Coordinates of C-alpha atoms in Angstrom, one line a residue:
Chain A
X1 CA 27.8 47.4 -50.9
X2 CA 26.8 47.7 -46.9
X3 CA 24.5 45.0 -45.6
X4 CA 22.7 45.7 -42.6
X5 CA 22.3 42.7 -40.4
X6 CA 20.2 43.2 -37.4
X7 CA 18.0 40.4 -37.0
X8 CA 14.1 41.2 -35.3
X9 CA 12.0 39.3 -33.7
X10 CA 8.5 38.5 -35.4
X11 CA 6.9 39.4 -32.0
X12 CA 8.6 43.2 -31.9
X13 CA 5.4 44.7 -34.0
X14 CA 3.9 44.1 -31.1
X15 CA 5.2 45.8 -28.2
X16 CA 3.5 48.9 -26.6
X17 CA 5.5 51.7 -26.5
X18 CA 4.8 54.8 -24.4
X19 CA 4.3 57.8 -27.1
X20 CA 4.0 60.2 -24.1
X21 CA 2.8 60.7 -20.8
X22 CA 2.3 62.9 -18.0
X23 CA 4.6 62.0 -14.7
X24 CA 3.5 65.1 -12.6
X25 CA 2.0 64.1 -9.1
X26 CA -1.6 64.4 -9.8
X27 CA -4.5 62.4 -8.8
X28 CA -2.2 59.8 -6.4
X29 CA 0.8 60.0 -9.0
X30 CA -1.4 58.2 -11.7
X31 CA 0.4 57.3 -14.3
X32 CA -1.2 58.8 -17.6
X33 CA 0.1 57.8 -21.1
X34 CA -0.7 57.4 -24.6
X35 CA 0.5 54.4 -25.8
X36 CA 0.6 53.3 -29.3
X37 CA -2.0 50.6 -28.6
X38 CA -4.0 53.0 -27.5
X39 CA -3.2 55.8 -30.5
X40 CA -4.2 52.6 -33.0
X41 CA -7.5 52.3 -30.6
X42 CA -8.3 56.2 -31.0
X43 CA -7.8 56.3 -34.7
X44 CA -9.8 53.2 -35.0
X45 CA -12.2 54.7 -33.2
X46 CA -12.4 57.8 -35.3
X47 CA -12.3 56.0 -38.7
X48 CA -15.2 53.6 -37.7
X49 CA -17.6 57.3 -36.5
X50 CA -16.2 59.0 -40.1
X51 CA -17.0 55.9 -42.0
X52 CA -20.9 56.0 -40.3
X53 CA -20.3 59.7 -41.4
X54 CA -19.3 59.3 -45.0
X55 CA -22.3 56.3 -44.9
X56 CA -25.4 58.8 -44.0
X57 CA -25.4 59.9 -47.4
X58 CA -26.9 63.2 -46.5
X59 CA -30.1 61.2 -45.3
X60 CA -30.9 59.7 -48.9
X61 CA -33.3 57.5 -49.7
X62 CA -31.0 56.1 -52.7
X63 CA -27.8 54.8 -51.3
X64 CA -24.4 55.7 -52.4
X65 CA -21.6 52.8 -52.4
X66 CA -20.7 54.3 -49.0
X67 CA -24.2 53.4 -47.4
X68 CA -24.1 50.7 -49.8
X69 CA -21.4 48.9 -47.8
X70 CA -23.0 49.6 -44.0
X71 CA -26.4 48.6 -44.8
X72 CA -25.1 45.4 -46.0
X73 CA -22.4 44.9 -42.5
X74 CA -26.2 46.0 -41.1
X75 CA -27.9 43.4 -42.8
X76 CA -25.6 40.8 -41.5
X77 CA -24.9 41.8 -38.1
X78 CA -29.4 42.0 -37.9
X79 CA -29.5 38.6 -39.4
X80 CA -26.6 36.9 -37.3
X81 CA -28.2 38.8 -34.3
X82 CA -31.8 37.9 -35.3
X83 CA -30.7 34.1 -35.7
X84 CA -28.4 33.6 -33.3
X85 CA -30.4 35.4 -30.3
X86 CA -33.5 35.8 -30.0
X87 CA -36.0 37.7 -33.2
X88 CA -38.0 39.9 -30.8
X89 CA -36.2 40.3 -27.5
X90 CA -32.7 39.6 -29.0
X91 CA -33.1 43.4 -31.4
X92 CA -32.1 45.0 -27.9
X93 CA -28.8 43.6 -27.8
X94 CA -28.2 44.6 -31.5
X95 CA -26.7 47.9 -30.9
X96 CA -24.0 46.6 -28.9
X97 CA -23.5 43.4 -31.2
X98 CA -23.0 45.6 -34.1
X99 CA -20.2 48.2 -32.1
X100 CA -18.7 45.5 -31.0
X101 CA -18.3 43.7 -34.6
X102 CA -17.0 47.3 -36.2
X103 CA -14.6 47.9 -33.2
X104 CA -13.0 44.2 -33.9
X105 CA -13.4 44.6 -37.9
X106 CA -11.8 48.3 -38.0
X107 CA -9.2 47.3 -35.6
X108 CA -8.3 44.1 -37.6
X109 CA -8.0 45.9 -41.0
X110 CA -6.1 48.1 -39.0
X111 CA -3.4 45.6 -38.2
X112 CA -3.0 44.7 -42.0
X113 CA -1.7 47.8 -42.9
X114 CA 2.1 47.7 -43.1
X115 CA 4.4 49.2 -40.2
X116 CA 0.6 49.9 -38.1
X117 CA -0.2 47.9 -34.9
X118 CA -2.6 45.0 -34.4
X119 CA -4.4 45.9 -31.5
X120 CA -6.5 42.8 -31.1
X121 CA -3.4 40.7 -31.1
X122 CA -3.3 41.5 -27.7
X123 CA -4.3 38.9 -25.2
X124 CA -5.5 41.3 -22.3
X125 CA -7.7 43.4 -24.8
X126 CA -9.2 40.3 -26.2
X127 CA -9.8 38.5 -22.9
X128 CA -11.3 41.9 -21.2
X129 CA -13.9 42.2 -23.7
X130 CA -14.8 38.3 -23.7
X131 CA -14.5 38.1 -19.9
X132 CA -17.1 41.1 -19.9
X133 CA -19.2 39.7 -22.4
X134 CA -19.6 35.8 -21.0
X135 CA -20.1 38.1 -16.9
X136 CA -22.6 39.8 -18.4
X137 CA -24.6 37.1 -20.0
X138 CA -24.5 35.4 -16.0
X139 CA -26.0 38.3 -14.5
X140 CA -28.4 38.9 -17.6
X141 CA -29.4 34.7 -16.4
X142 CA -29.4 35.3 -13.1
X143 CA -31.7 38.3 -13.6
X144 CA -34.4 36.7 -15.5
X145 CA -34.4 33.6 -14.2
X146 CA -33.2 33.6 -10.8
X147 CA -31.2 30.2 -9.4
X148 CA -33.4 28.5 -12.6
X149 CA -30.0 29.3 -14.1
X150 CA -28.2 26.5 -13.0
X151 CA -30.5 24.6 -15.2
X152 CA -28.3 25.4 -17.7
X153 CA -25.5 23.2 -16.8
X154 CA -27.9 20.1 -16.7
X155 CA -28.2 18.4 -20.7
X156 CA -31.8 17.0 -20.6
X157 CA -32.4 13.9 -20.2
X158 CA -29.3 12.4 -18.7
X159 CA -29.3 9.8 -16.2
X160 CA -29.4 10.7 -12.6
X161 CA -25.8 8.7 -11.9
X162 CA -24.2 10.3 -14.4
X163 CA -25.2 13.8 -13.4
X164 CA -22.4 14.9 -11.1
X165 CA -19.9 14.6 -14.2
X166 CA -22.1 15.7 -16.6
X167 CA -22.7 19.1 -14.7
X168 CA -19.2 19.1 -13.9
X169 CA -18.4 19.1 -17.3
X170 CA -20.7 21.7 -18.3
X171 CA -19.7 23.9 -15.4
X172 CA -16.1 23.6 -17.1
X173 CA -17.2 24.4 -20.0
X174 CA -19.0 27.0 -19.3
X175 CA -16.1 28.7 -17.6
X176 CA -13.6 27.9 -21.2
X177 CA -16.1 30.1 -22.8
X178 CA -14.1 33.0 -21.3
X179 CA -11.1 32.0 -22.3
X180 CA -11.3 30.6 -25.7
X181 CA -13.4 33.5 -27.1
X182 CA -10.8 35.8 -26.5
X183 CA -8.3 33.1 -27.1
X184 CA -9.6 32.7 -30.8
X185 CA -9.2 36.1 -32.1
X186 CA -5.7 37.0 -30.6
X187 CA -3.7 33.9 -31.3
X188 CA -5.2 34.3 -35.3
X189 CA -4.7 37.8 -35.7
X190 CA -1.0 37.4 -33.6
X191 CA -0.5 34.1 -35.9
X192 CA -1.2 35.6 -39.1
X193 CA 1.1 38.9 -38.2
X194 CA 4.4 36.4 -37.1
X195 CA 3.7 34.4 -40.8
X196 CA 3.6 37.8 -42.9
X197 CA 6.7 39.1 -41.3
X198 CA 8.7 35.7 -40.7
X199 CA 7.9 35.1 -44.8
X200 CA 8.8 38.9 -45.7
X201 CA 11.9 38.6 -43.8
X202 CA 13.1 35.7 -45.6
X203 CA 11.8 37.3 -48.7
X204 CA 13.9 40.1 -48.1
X205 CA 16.9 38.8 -47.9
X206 CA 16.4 36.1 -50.8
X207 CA 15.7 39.2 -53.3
X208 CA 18.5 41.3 -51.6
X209 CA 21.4 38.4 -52.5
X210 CA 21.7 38.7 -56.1
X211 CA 20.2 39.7 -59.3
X212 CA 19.0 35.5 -59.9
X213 CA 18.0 35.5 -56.0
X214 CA 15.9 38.6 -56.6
X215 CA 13.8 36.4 -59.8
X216 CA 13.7 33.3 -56.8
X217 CA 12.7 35.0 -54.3
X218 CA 9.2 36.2 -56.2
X219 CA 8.1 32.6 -55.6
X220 CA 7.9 33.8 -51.7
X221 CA 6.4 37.1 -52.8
X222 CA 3.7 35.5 -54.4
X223 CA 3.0 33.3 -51.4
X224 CA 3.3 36.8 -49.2
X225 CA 0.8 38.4 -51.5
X226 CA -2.0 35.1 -51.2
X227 CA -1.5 35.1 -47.8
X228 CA -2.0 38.8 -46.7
X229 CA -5.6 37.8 -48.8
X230 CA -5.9 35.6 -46.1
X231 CA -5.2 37.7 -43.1
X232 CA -7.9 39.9 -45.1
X233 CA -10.1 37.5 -44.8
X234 CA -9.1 36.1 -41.3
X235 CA -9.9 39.9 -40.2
X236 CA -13.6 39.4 -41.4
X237 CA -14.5 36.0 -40.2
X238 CA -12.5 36.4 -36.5
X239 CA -15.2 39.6 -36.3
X240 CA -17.9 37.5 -37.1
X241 CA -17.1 34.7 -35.0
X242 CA -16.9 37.1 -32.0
X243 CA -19.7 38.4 -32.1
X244 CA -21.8 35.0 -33.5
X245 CA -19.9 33.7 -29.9
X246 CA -21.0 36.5 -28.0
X247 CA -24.8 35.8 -29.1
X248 CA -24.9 32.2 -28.5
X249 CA -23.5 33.1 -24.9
X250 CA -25.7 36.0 -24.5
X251 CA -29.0 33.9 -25.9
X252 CA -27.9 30.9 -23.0
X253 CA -28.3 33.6 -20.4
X254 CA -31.3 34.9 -21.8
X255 CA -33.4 31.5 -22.4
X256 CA -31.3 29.0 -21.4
X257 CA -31.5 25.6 -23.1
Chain B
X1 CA 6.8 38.3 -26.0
X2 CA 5.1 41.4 -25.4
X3 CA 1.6 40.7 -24.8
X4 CA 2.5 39.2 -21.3
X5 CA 4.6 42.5 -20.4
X6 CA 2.0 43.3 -17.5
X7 CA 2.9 47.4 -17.0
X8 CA 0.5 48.5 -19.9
X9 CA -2.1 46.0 -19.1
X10 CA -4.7 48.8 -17.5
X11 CA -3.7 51.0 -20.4
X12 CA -4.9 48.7 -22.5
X13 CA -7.8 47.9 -20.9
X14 CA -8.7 51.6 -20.1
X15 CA -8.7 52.4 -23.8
X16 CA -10.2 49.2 -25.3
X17 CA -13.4 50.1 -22.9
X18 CA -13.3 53.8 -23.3
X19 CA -13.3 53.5 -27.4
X20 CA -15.9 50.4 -27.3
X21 CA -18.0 52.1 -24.9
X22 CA -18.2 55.7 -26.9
X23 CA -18.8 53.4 -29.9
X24 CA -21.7 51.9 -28.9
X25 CA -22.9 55.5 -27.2
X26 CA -22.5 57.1 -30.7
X27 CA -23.8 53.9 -32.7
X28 CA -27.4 53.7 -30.7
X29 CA -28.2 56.9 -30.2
X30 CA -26.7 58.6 -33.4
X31 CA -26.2 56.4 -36.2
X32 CA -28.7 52.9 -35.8
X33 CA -31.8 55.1 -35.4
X34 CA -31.0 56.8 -38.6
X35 CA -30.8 53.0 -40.2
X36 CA -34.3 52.2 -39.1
X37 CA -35.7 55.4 -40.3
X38 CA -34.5 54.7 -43.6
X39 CA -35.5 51.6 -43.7
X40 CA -38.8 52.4 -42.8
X41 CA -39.6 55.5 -45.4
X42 CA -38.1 53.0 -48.1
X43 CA -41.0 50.2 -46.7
X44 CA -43.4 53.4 -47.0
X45 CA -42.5 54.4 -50.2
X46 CA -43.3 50.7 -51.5
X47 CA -45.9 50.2 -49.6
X48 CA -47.7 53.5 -51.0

């Protein structure tokens, strides 16, 4: 029997390959391709419109299990959006609360699909959308409340001596905002994706040595199977986080402390 | 490790704002709306 030894890195899942693209000298020699990120993206994209499709229920007053399953991802976006910002001015934010929590919830479950691509491992997509989100907030202060919005990095009631650290501190923290909110949901979705294939690798080749091997190596199968419930859940709760995040930061901008 | 490979970076980024920003197009103006008038004929129905 032929054994195949090639060993792969954990971290190849996640390299962007060029599908195709146009190298023709248009538009300043632009380069134009579709990547495989960006094929995940697109797909994403169309399942989370055919899913709102396949939800409308031909405009029903009695839901199906379809309509069933968005009104309650609704009900929980409203509420974390209701409690989080702000329950009258904080509804006109909700809309884009509630794109970005499908967008990061379809493109997680995505990723758990076997041989796809996890497209919010990706630092850069991550941080571009947190980046935007925390900027935005800072103009949406700056807006309504003019330079009042330094206020924000002053706690109440400290002493005047200790304020230069204390707003230094703030102002620090303030900036990590950026940073760890993107941070947060790549390095769990990219940690989670290394465990599953590290652990089916080693599976693989504990079940693949011999006929006892194969009955040892369901012990790792098992732990394979509980983890990728897990990463199920992880896919949830990292979409949740973002966007309870992104209305805390949103809700500092908008009333400050 | 491939995140850090910087050639598709504005690919990337390009595409993450083109889906996010056609999904929150299609979500207010389409899909939302239709939530709230649900919502409300079901308060109307119980109400009446």
């Amino acid at each position: 029997m032929r054994h195949f030894n090639f060993v792969l890195s954990p971290l190849d899942q996640f390299e962007i390959r060029d599908l195709f693209s146009i190298n023709a000298n248009l538009l300043g020699n632009i380069h134009l391709s579709l990547t495989n990120i960006g094929l995940y993206l697109s797909i994403g994209l169309f399942l989370a419109l055919s899913y709102s499709l396949l939800a409308t229920n031909n405009n029903k007053i009695i839901p199906n299990s379809w309509s069933i399953s968005q009104e309650s991802i609704y009900a929980t976006v409203h509420s974390i959006v209701i409690n989080q910002l702000n329950p009258t001015k904080g509804q006109l934010y909700f809309p884009f609360i509630y794109a970005l929590f499908i967008f990061i919830l379809v493109n997680n479950l995505i990723g758990l699909v076997p041989y796809s691509f996890a497209s919010t491992s990706h630092f850069i997509l991550t941080f571009s959308m947190s980046f935007t989100i925390v900027l935005g907030a800072t103009f949406l202060g700056f807006q309504k409340h003019g330079l009042k919005f330094f206020s924000l990095f002053v706690p109440s009631g400290c002493p005047l001596a200790l304020l230069p650290l204390l707003v230094l501190i703030e102002f620090i923290s303030y900036l990590s905002r950026n940073v760890s909110l993107g941070l947060r949901l790549a390095a769990n979705i990219l940690s989670g994706h290394m465990l599953l294939s590290i652990l089916s690798g080693f599976t693989y080749n504990i079940m693949t040595s011999g006929i006892l091997f194969f009955f040892i190596g369901l012990v790792p199968l098992a732990f394979i199977i509980a983890f990728s419930g897990l990463e199920l859940a992880i896919a949830f709760i990292q979409a949740q986080v973002f966007i309870v995040l992104a209305c805390s930061y949103i809700k500092d901008g908008l009333d400050l402390h | 490790m491939p995140q850090l490979v910087p050639f598709f970076f504005v690919n990337q980024v390009v595409f993450a704002f083109v889906v996010l920003t056609v999904l929150i197009y299609a979500l207010s103006k389409y899909i939302l709306p239709r939530f709230v008038r649900l919502f409300i004929s079901r308060i109307y129905i119980n109400k009446l």
